[in-house]
Amino acid sequence: GQPEFQEALHAFADAGKGIVLLHAATWSHPWKGYNDRFVAGRTPSHGKGEFEVTITDTSHAVTAAVPASFKITDENYRIKIPDRSKVHICAENAPDGHPEANPSVWVVKDPKTRIVCITLGHATDAHDHPAFKALLINAVKWVAGR
């Protein structure tokens, strides 16, 4: 959270280098401009356990070869995205004590770079899941322009 890190992250993005933000990187951080630019929102809370993830855009490169829905044991992040026009949602978590689904994979529409946010990925149960691995690999390749 140091100012040097924050400046370097913005410079990295301004140079067109892609960014994948995983799990806690989508949390609510106090860094100036971080959540607005890189996440387009913030995660104030989460549940935990097994839940279903549904791919809402099966044609995006980030979701290629990922099952249309899958169950995963993880923290279920309750992300808040105030302006949905700033993002393209690729997957959602089943509701977790709330009336609506929570975005779990999305692209932030940044004018200078490619940014993918993935709320999944707390621990080994999630890291070992084939669908999580596919999403992460796809996201890294897509932000790199491959």
Short mmCIF file of N, CA and C in Angstrom, two decimals:
data_model
loop_
_atom_site.label_atom_id
_atom_site.label_comp_id
_atom_site.label_asym_id
_atom_site.label_seq_id
_atom_site.Cartn_x
_atom_site.Cartn_y
_atom_site.Cartn_z
N GLY A 1 0.79 -1.20 0.00
CA GLY A 1 0.00 0.00 0.00
C GLY A 1 0.84 1.27 0.00
N GLN A 2 2.15 1.12 -0.11
CA GLN A 2 3.03 2.28 -0.13
C GLN A 2 2.78 3.12 -1.38
N PRO A 3 2.98 4.46 -1.29
CA PRO A 3 2.77 5.31 -2.48
C PRO A 3 3.61 4.86 -3.68
N GLU A 4 4.82 4.38 -3.46
CA GLU A 4 5.67 3.94 -4.58
C GLU A 4 5.04 2.75 -5.30
N PHE A 5 4.46 1.83 -4.53
CA PHE A 5 3.80 0.67 -5.14
C PHE A 5 2.59 1.12 -5.95
N GLN A 6 1.79 2.01 -5.36
CA GLN A 6 0.59 2.49 -6.04
C GLN A 6 0.95 3.19 -7.35
N GLU A 7 1.97 4.03 -7.33
CA GLU A 7 2.41 4.72 -8.54
C GLU A 7 2.90 3.72 -9.58
N ALA A 8 3.65 2.72 -9.13
CA ALA A 8 4.18 1.71 -10.04
C ALA A 8 3.06 0.89 -10.68
N LEU A 9 2.02 0.56 -9.90
CA LEU A 9 0.90 -0.21 -10.44
C LEU A 9 0.16 0.59 -11.51
N HIS A 10 -0.09 1.87 -11.23
CA HIS A 10 -0.75 2.71 -12.24
C HIS A 10 0.12 2.87 -13.49
N ALA A 11 1.42 3.04 -13.31
CA ALA A 11 2.34 3.18 -14.45
C ALA A 11 2.36 1.90 -15.28
N PHE A 12 2.35 0.75 -14.61
CA PHE A 12 2.31 -0.56 -15.26
C PHE A 12 1.07 -0.66 -16.15
N ALA A 13 -0.08 -0.29 -15.58
CA ALA A 13 -1.34 -0.32 -16.34
C ALA A 13 -1.34 0.71 -17.46
N ASP A 14 -0.83 1.90 -17.18
CA ASP A 14 -0.78 2.95 -18.20
C ASP A 14 0.09 2.55 -19.39
N ALA A 15 1.07 1.68 -19.14
CA ALA A 15 1.95 1.19 -20.20
C ALA A 15 1.30 0.06 -21.01
N GLY A 16 0.06 -0.29 -20.66
CA GLY A 16 -0.66 -1.32 -21.41
C GLY A 16 -0.39 -2.73 -20.97
N LYS A 17 0.25 -2.89 -19.83
CA LYS A 17 0.55 -4.24 -19.33
C LYS A 17 -0.65 -4.75 -18.54
N GLY A 18 -1.08 -5.97 -18.86
CA GLY A 18 -2.28 -6.54 -18.27
C GLY A 18 -2.14 -6.90 -16.81
N ILE A 19 -3.29 -6.93 -16.13
CA ILE A 19 -3.32 -7.20 -14.69
C ILE A 19 -4.43 -8.21 -14.39
N VAL A 20 -4.09 -9.22 -13.58
CA VAL A 20 -5.08 -10.15 -13.05
C VAL A 20 -5.11 -9.95 -11.54
N LEU A 21 -6.28 -9.57 -11.03
CA LEU A 21 -6.44 -9.39 -9.59
C LEU A 21 -7.20 -10.60 -9.05
N LEU A 22 -6.58 -11.27 -8.10
CA LEU A 22 -7.11 -12.52 -7.58
C LEU A 22 -7.55 -12.37 -6.14
N HIS A 23 -8.73 -12.88 -5.84
CA HIS A 23 -9.27 -13.02 -4.49
C HIS A 23 -9.13 -11.75 -3.65
N ALA A 24 -8.22 -11.72 -2.68
CA ALA A 24 -8.13 -10.59 -1.74
C ALA A 24 -7.76 -9.28 -2.44
N ALA A 25 -7.25 -9.34 -3.65
CA ALA A 25 -6.94 -8.11 -4.39
C ALA A 25 -8.22 -7.36 -4.78
N THR A 26 -9.39 -8.05 -4.69
CA THR A 26 -10.67 -7.39 -4.99
C THR A 26 -11.35 -6.87 -3.72
N TRP A 27 -10.70 -7.02 -2.59
CA TRP A 27 -11.23 -6.56 -1.31
C TRP A 27 -11.26 -5.03 -1.30
N SER A 28 -11.78 -4.44 -0.26
CA SER A 28 -11.84 -2.99 -0.12
C SER A 28 -10.51 -2.48 0.44
N HIS A 29 -9.71 -1.81 -0.41
CA HIS A 29 -8.38 -1.32 -0.01
C HIS A 29 -8.40 0.20 0.13
N PRO A 30 -7.60 0.75 1.03
CA PRO A 30 -7.58 2.19 1.26
C PRO A 30 -6.71 2.97 0.26
N TRP A 31 -6.06 2.29 -0.67
CA TRP A 31 -5.14 2.94 -1.59
C TRP A 31 -5.89 3.86 -2.55
N LYS A 32 -5.36 5.02 -2.77
CA LYS A 32 -6.02 6.03 -3.60
C LYS A 32 -6.24 5.53 -5.04
N GLY A 33 -7.50 5.47 -5.43
CA GLY A 33 -7.85 5.11 -6.80
C GLY A 33 -7.78 3.63 -7.14
N TYR A 34 -7.26 2.81 -6.23
CA TYR A 34 -7.05 1.39 -6.53
C TYR A 34 -8.38 0.69 -6.85
N ASN A 35 -9.32 0.70 -5.91
CA ASN A 35 -10.58 -0.02 -6.13
C ASN A 35 -11.36 0.54 -7.31
N ASP A 36 -11.36 1.85 -7.47
CA ASP A 36 -12.11 2.44 -8.57
C ASP A 36 -11.56 2.03 -9.92
N ARG A 37 -10.24 2.10 -10.10
CA ARG A 37 -9.66 1.79 -11.40
C ARG A 37 -9.52 0.29 -11.65
N PHE A 38 -8.95 -0.42 -10.69
CA PHE A 38 -8.56 -1.81 -10.94
C PHE A 38 -9.65 -2.84 -10.65
N VAL A 39 -10.58 -2.51 -9.77
CA VAL A 39 -11.63 -3.46 -9.39
C VAL A 39 -13.01 -2.99 -9.86
N ALA A 40 -13.20 -1.69 -9.97
CA ALA A 40 -14.48 -1.07 -10.30
C ALA A 40 -15.50 -1.32 -9.19
N GLY A 41 -14.99 -1.60 -7.99
CA GLY A 41 -15.86 -1.86 -6.85
C GLY A 41 -15.03 -2.30 -5.67
N ARG A 42 -15.69 -2.97 -4.72
CA ARG A 42 -14.98 -3.44 -3.53
C ARG A 42 -15.77 -4.57 -2.88
N THR A 43 -15.04 -5.45 -2.21
CA THR A 43 -15.67 -6.55 -1.50
C THR A 43 -15.64 -6.24 -0.01
N PRO A 44 -16.80 -6.01 0.60
CA PRO A 44 -16.84 -5.70 2.02
C PRO A 44 -17.01 -6.92 2.93
N SER A 45 -17.45 -8.06 2.36
CA SER A 45 -17.70 -9.24 3.20
C SER A 45 -17.72 -10.49 2.34
N HIS A 46 -17.72 -11.65 3.01
CA HIS A 46 -17.80 -12.92 2.28
C HIS A 46 -18.39 -14.00 3.17
N GLY A 47 -18.88 -15.03 2.51
CA GLY A 47 -19.29 -16.25 3.18
C GLY A 47 -18.23 -17.31 2.91
N LYS A 48 -18.51 -18.53 3.31
CA LYS A 48 -17.53 -19.60 3.10
C LYS A 48 -18.27 -20.93 3.00
N GLY A 49 -17.78 -21.80 2.12
CA GLY A 49 -18.40 -23.12 1.97
C GLY A 49 -18.45 -23.51 0.51
N GLU A 50 -19.31 -24.47 0.21
CA GLU A 50 -19.47 -24.90 -1.18
C GLU A 50 -20.58 -24.06 -1.82
N PHE A 51 -20.33 -23.59 -3.02
CA PHE A 51 -21.32 -22.82 -3.76
C PHE A 51 -21.11 -23.05 -5.24
N GLU A 52 -22.11 -22.64 -6.02
CA GLU A 52 -22.05 -22.82 -7.46
C GLU A 52 -21.61 -21.55 -8.15
N VAL A 53 -20.77 -21.71 -9.15
CA VAL A 53 -20.34 -20.61 -10.02
C VAL A 53 -20.95 -20.87 -11.39
N THR A 54 -21.55 -19.84 -11.98
CA THR A 54 -22.16 -19.95 -13.30
C THR A 54 -21.44 -19.00 -14.25
N ILE A 55 -21.02 -19.52 -15.38
CA ILE A 55 -20.38 -18.69 -16.41
C ILE A 55 -21.50 -17.93 -17.12
N THR A 56 -21.41 -16.60 -17.11
CA THR A 56 -22.45 -15.78 -17.73
C THR A 56 -22.07 -15.36 -19.15
N ASP A 57 -20.78 -15.49 -19.51
CA ASP A 57 -20.33 -15.23 -20.88
C ASP A 57 -19.41 -16.37 -21.30
N THR A 58 -20.00 -17.36 -21.95
CA THR A 58 -19.23 -18.54 -22.35
C THR A 58 -18.35 -18.27 -23.58
N SER A 59 -18.53 -17.12 -24.24
CA SER A 59 -17.75 -16.83 -25.45
C SER A 59 -16.48 -16.02 -25.17
N HIS A 60 -16.29 -15.54 -23.95
CA HIS A 60 -15.10 -14.73 -23.64
C HIS A 60 -13.87 -15.63 -23.51
N ALA A 61 -12.72 -15.12 -23.90
CA ALA A 61 -11.47 -15.89 -23.81
C ALA A 61 -11.16 -16.31 -22.37
N VAL A 62 -11.58 -15.53 -21.39
CA VAL A 62 -11.30 -15.86 -19.98
C VAL A 62 -12.08 -17.10 -19.53
N THR A 63 -13.21 -17.37 -20.17
CA THR A 63 -14.03 -18.51 -19.77
C THR A 63 -13.94 -19.70 -20.72
N ALA A 64 -13.03 -19.63 -21.68
CA ALA A 64 -12.88 -20.71 -22.67
C ALA A 64 -12.59 -22.04 -21.99
N ALA A 65 -13.30 -23.09 -22.41
CA ALA A 65 -13.12 -24.45 -21.90
C ALA A 65 -13.39 -24.59 -20.40
N VAL A 66 -14.13 -23.65 -19.83
CA VAL A 66 -14.54 -23.74 -18.42
C VAL A 66 -15.98 -24.23 -18.43
N PRO A 67 -16.32 -25.20 -17.56
CA PRO A 67 -17.71 -25.68 -17.53
C PRO A 67 -18.70 -24.53 -17.31
N ALA A 68 -19.89 -24.64 -17.90
CA ALA A 68 -20.90 -23.60 -17.80
C ALA A 68 -21.30 -23.31 -16.36
N SER A 69 -21.19 -24.32 -15.50
CA SER A 69 -21.37 -24.11 -14.06
C SER A 69 -20.58 -25.18 -13.34
N PHE A 70 -20.13 -24.84 -12.14
CA PHE A 70 -19.37 -25.79 -11.33
C PHE A 70 -19.51 -25.43 -9.87
N LYS A 71 -19.35 -26.44 -9.01
CA LYS A 71 -19.37 -26.21 -7.57
C LYS A 71 -17.94 -26.12 -7.07
N ILE A 72 -17.71 -25.22 -6.12
CA ILE A 72 -16.38 -25.02 -5.58
C ILE A 72 -16.50 -24.73 -4.08
N THR A 73 -15.53 -25.16 -3.31
CA THR A 73 -15.47 -24.84 -1.88
C THR A 73 -14.47 -23.71 -1.73
N ASP A 74 -14.96 -22.56 -1.25
CA ASP A 74 -14.14 -21.36 -1.26
C ASP A 74 -14.82 -20.30 -0.39
N GLU A 75 -14.21 -19.12 -0.34
CA GLU A 75 -14.89 -17.97 0.22
C GLU A 75 -15.76 -17.36 -0.88
N ASN A 76 -17.00 -17.08 -0.56
CA ASN A 76 -17.94 -16.53 -1.52
C ASN A 76 -17.98 -15.02 -1.32
N TYR A 77 -17.21 -14.30 -2.13
CA TYR A 77 -17.10 -12.84 -2.00
C TYR A 77 -18.38 -12.15 -2.44
N ARG A 78 -18.78 -11.14 -1.66
CA ARG A 78 -19.98 -10.35 -1.95
C ARG A 78 -19.55 -8.99 -2.50
N ILE A 79 -19.01 -9.03 -3.71
CA ILE A 79 -18.47 -7.83 -4.36
C ILE A 79 -19.58 -6.81 -4.64
N LYS A 80 -19.26 -5.56 -4.46
CA LYS A 80 -20.18 -4.47 -4.79
C LYS A 80 -19.57 -3.68 -5.94
N ILE A 81 -20.26 -3.64 -7.08
CA ILE A 81 -19.81 -2.90 -8.25
C ILE A 81 -20.88 -1.83 -8.52
N PRO A 82 -20.61 -0.58 -8.09
CA PRO A 82 -21.63 0.47 -8.19
C PRO A 82 -22.08 0.78 -9.61
N ASP A 83 -21.16 0.77 -10.57
CA ASP A 83 -21.49 1.12 -11.95
C ASP A 83 -21.13 -0.06 -12.85
N ARG A 84 -22.12 -0.88 -13.15
CA ARG A 84 -21.88 -2.10 -13.92
C ARG A 84 -21.47 -1.82 -15.36
N SER A 85 -21.62 -0.57 -15.82
CA SER A 85 -21.19 -0.24 -17.19
C SER A 85 -19.66 -0.22 -17.29
N LYS A 86 -18.95 -0.20 -16.16
CA LYS A 86 -17.49 -0.17 -16.15
C LYS A 86 -16.87 -1.56 -16.22
N VAL A 87 -17.73 -2.60 -16.21
CA VAL A 87 -17.22 -3.97 -16.20
C VAL A 87 -17.98 -4.84 -17.20
N HIS A 88 -17.36 -5.97 -17.51
CA HIS A 88 -18.02 -7.02 -18.28
C HIS A 88 -17.96 -8.27 -17.41
N ILE A 89 -19.11 -8.71 -16.92
CA ILE A 89 -19.15 -9.85 -16.01
C ILE A 89 -19.11 -11.14 -16.81
N CYS A 90 -18.19 -12.03 -16.43
CA CYS A 90 -18.02 -13.31 -17.11
C CYS A 90 -18.55 -14.50 -16.32
N ALA A 91 -18.64 -14.35 -14.96
CA ALA A 91 -19.13 -15.44 -14.12
C ALA A 91 -19.69 -14.87 -12.83
N GLU A 92 -20.62 -15.61 -12.23
CA GLU A 92 -21.24 -15.20 -10.97
C GLU A 92 -21.25 -16.36 -9.98
N ASN A 93 -21.16 -16.01 -8.70
CA ASN A 93 -21.33 -16.97 -7.61
C ASN A 93 -22.81 -17.03 -7.27
N ALA A 94 -23.27 -18.19 -6.84
CA ALA A 94 -24.63 -18.31 -6.33
C ALA A 94 -24.80 -17.37 -5.13
N PRO A 95 -26.02 -16.88 -4.91
CA PRO A 95 -26.26 -16.00 -3.76
C PRO A 95 -25.82 -16.67 -2.46
N ASP A 96 -25.29 -15.87 -1.57
CA ASP A 96 -24.77 -16.37 -0.29
C ASP A 96 -25.45 -15.59 0.83
N GLY A 97 -26.70 -15.96 1.12
CA GLY A 97 -27.45 -15.24 2.13
C GLY A 97 -27.95 -13.89 1.66
N HIS A 98 -27.82 -13.62 0.36
CA HIS A 98 -28.28 -12.38 -0.24
C HIS A 98 -29.20 -12.74 -1.40
N PRO A 99 -30.07 -11.81 -1.81
CA PRO A 99 -31.06 -12.16 -2.83
C PRO A 99 -30.50 -12.34 -4.24
N GLU A 100 -29.32 -11.77 -4.54
CA GLU A 100 -28.83 -11.88 -5.92
C GLU A 100 -27.43 -12.46 -5.98
N ALA A 101 -27.09 -12.96 -7.16
CA ALA A 101 -25.76 -13.55 -7.37
C ALA A 101 -24.68 -12.49 -7.27
N ASN A 102 -23.47 -12.93 -6.93
CA ASN A 102 -22.31 -12.04 -6.81
C ASN A 102 -21.38 -12.27 -7.99
N PRO A 103 -20.97 -11.21 -8.70
CA PRO A 103 -19.97 -11.42 -9.75
C PRO A 103 -18.72 -12.08 -9.17
N SER A 104 -18.16 -13.05 -9.88
CA SER A 104 -16.94 -13.72 -9.41
C SER A 104 -15.79 -13.61 -10.40
N VAL A 105 -16.09 -13.36 -11.67
CA VAL A 105 -15.06 -13.11 -12.68
C VAL A 105 -15.57 -11.99 -13.57
N TRP A 106 -14.76 -10.93 -13.72
CA TRP A 106 -15.17 -9.83 -14.59
C TRP A 106 -13.94 -9.14 -15.17
N VAL A 107 -14.20 -8.46 -16.28
CA VAL A 107 -13.20 -7.64 -16.95
C VAL A 107 -13.53 -6.19 -16.62
N VAL A 108 -12.53 -5.43 -16.17
CA VAL A 108 -12.70 -4.00 -15.94
C VAL A 108 -12.38 -3.29 -17.25
N LYS A 109 -13.27 -2.44 -17.70
CA LYS A 109 -13.09 -1.71 -18.96
C LYS A 109 -12.17 -0.51 -18.72
N ASP A 110 -10.87 -0.75 -18.79
CA ASP A 110 -9.87 0.30 -18.61
C ASP A 110 -9.40 0.75 -19.99
N PRO A 111 -9.26 2.06 -20.23
CA PRO A 111 -8.86 2.52 -21.56
C PRO A 111 -7.42 2.20 -21.95
N LYS A 112 -6.58 1.83 -20.99
CA LYS A 112 -5.16 1.64 -21.30
C LYS A 112 -4.66 0.21 -21.21
N THR A 113 -5.40 -0.67 -20.53
CA THR A 113 -4.91 -2.03 -20.36
C THR A 113 -6.05 -3.02 -20.17
N ARG A 114 -5.70 -4.29 -20.12
CA ARG A 114 -6.67 -5.35 -19.84
C ARG A 114 -6.57 -5.73 -18.36
N ILE A 115 -7.71 -5.76 -17.69
CA ILE A 115 -7.76 -6.12 -16.27
C ILE A 115 -8.84 -7.18 -16.08
N VAL A 116 -8.48 -8.28 -15.40
CA VAL A 116 -9.44 -9.32 -15.04
C VAL A 116 -9.42 -9.46 -13.53
N CYS A 117 -10.60 -9.49 -12.94
CA CYS A 117 -10.75 -9.74 -11.50
C CYS A 117 -11.41 -11.09 -11.30
N ILE A 118 -10.85 -11.87 -10.37
CA ILE A 118 -11.39 -13.19 -10.02
C ILE A 118 -11.47 -13.23 -8.50
N THR A 119 -12.69 -13.35 -7.96
CA THR A 119 -12.83 -13.36 -6.50
C THR A 119 -12.51 -14.72 -5.89
N LEU A 120 -12.53 -15.75 -6.71
CA LEU A 120 -12.24 -17.11 -6.21
C LEU A 120 -10.76 -17.24 -5.86
N GLY A 121 -10.43 -18.24 -5.04
CA GLY A 121 -9.03 -18.57 -4.83
C GLY A 121 -8.48 -18.39 -3.44
N HIS A 122 -9.28 -18.69 -2.41
CA HIS A 122 -8.79 -18.48 -1.04
C HIS A 122 -7.75 -19.52 -0.61
N ALA A 123 -8.01 -20.79 -0.87
CA ALA A 123 -7.14 -21.83 -0.31
C ALA A 123 -7.04 -23.02 -1.27
N THR A 124 -6.40 -24.07 -0.80
CA THR A 124 -6.10 -25.24 -1.62
C THR A 124 -7.32 -25.83 -2.29
N ASP A 125 -8.45 -25.89 -1.57
CA ASP A 125 -9.68 -26.45 -2.17
C ASP A 125 -10.00 -25.76 -3.49
N ALA A 126 -9.86 -24.44 -3.50
CA ALA A 126 -10.14 -23.67 -4.73
C ALA A 126 -8.98 -23.79 -5.72
N HIS A 127 -7.76 -23.67 -5.23
CA HIS A 127 -6.58 -23.69 -6.12
C HIS A 127 -6.47 -24.99 -6.89
N ASP A 128 -6.91 -26.10 -6.29
CA ASP A 128 -6.83 -27.40 -6.95
C ASP A 128 -7.98 -27.67 -7.91
N HIS A 129 -8.99 -26.82 -7.92
CA HIS A 129 -10.17 -27.04 -8.75
C HIS A 129 -9.83 -26.78 -10.23
N PRO A 130 -10.13 -27.74 -11.11
CA PRO A 130 -9.79 -27.57 -12.54
C PRO A 130 -10.40 -26.31 -13.17
N ALA A 131 -11.62 -25.95 -12.79
CA ALA A 131 -12.25 -24.76 -13.38
C ALA A 131 -11.53 -23.49 -12.92
N PHE A 132 -11.11 -23.45 -11.66
CA PHE A 132 -10.36 -22.29 -11.16
C PHE A 132 -9.04 -22.17 -11.92
N LYS A 133 -8.34 -23.29 -12.07
CA LYS A 133 -7.07 -23.28 -12.80
C LYS A 133 -7.26 -22.77 -14.23
N ALA A 134 -8.32 -23.25 -14.88
CA ALA A 134 -8.59 -22.83 -16.26
C ALA A 134 -8.89 -21.33 -16.33
N LEU A 135 -9.68 -20.82 -15.40
CA LEU A 135 -9.99 -19.38 -15.37
C LEU A 135 -8.72 -18.56 -15.18
N LEU A 136 -7.87 -18.98 -14.26
CA LEU A 136 -6.65 -18.24 -13.96
C LEU A 136 -5.69 -18.25 -15.17
N ILE A 137 -5.50 -19.40 -15.76
CA ILE A 137 -4.61 -19.50 -16.93
C ILE A 137 -5.17 -18.67 -18.09
N ASN A 138 -6.47 -18.79 -18.34
CA ASN A 138 -7.12 -18.02 -19.41
C ASN A 138 -6.95 -16.51 -19.16
N ALA A 139 -7.15 -16.08 -17.90
CA ALA A 139 -7.06 -14.66 -17.57
C ALA A 139 -5.65 -14.13 -17.81
N VAL A 140 -4.65 -14.88 -17.39
CA VAL A 140 -3.26 -14.46 -17.57
C VAL A 140 -2.93 -14.36 -19.06
N LYS A 141 -3.36 -15.34 -19.83
CA LYS A 141 -3.11 -15.29 -21.29
C LYS A 141 -3.84 -14.13 -21.94
N TRP A 142 -5.09 -13.88 -21.53
CA TRP A 142 -5.87 -12.80 -22.15
C TRP A 142 -5.30 -11.43 -21.83
N VAL A 143 -4.93 -11.18 -20.59
CA VAL A 143 -4.36 -9.86 -20.27
C VAL A 143 -3.01 -9.65 -20.94
N ALA A 144 -2.31 -10.75 -21.23
CA ALA A 144 -1.02 -10.66 -21.92
C ALA A 144 -1.20 -10.52 -23.43
N GLY A 145 -2.44 -10.61 -23.90
CA GLY A 145 -2.72 -10.47 -25.33
C GLY A 145 -2.41 -11.71 -26.13
N ARG A 146 -2.42 -12.87 -25.47
CA ARG A 146 -2.12 -14.13 -26.17
C ARG A 146 -3.35 -14.92 -26.49
#
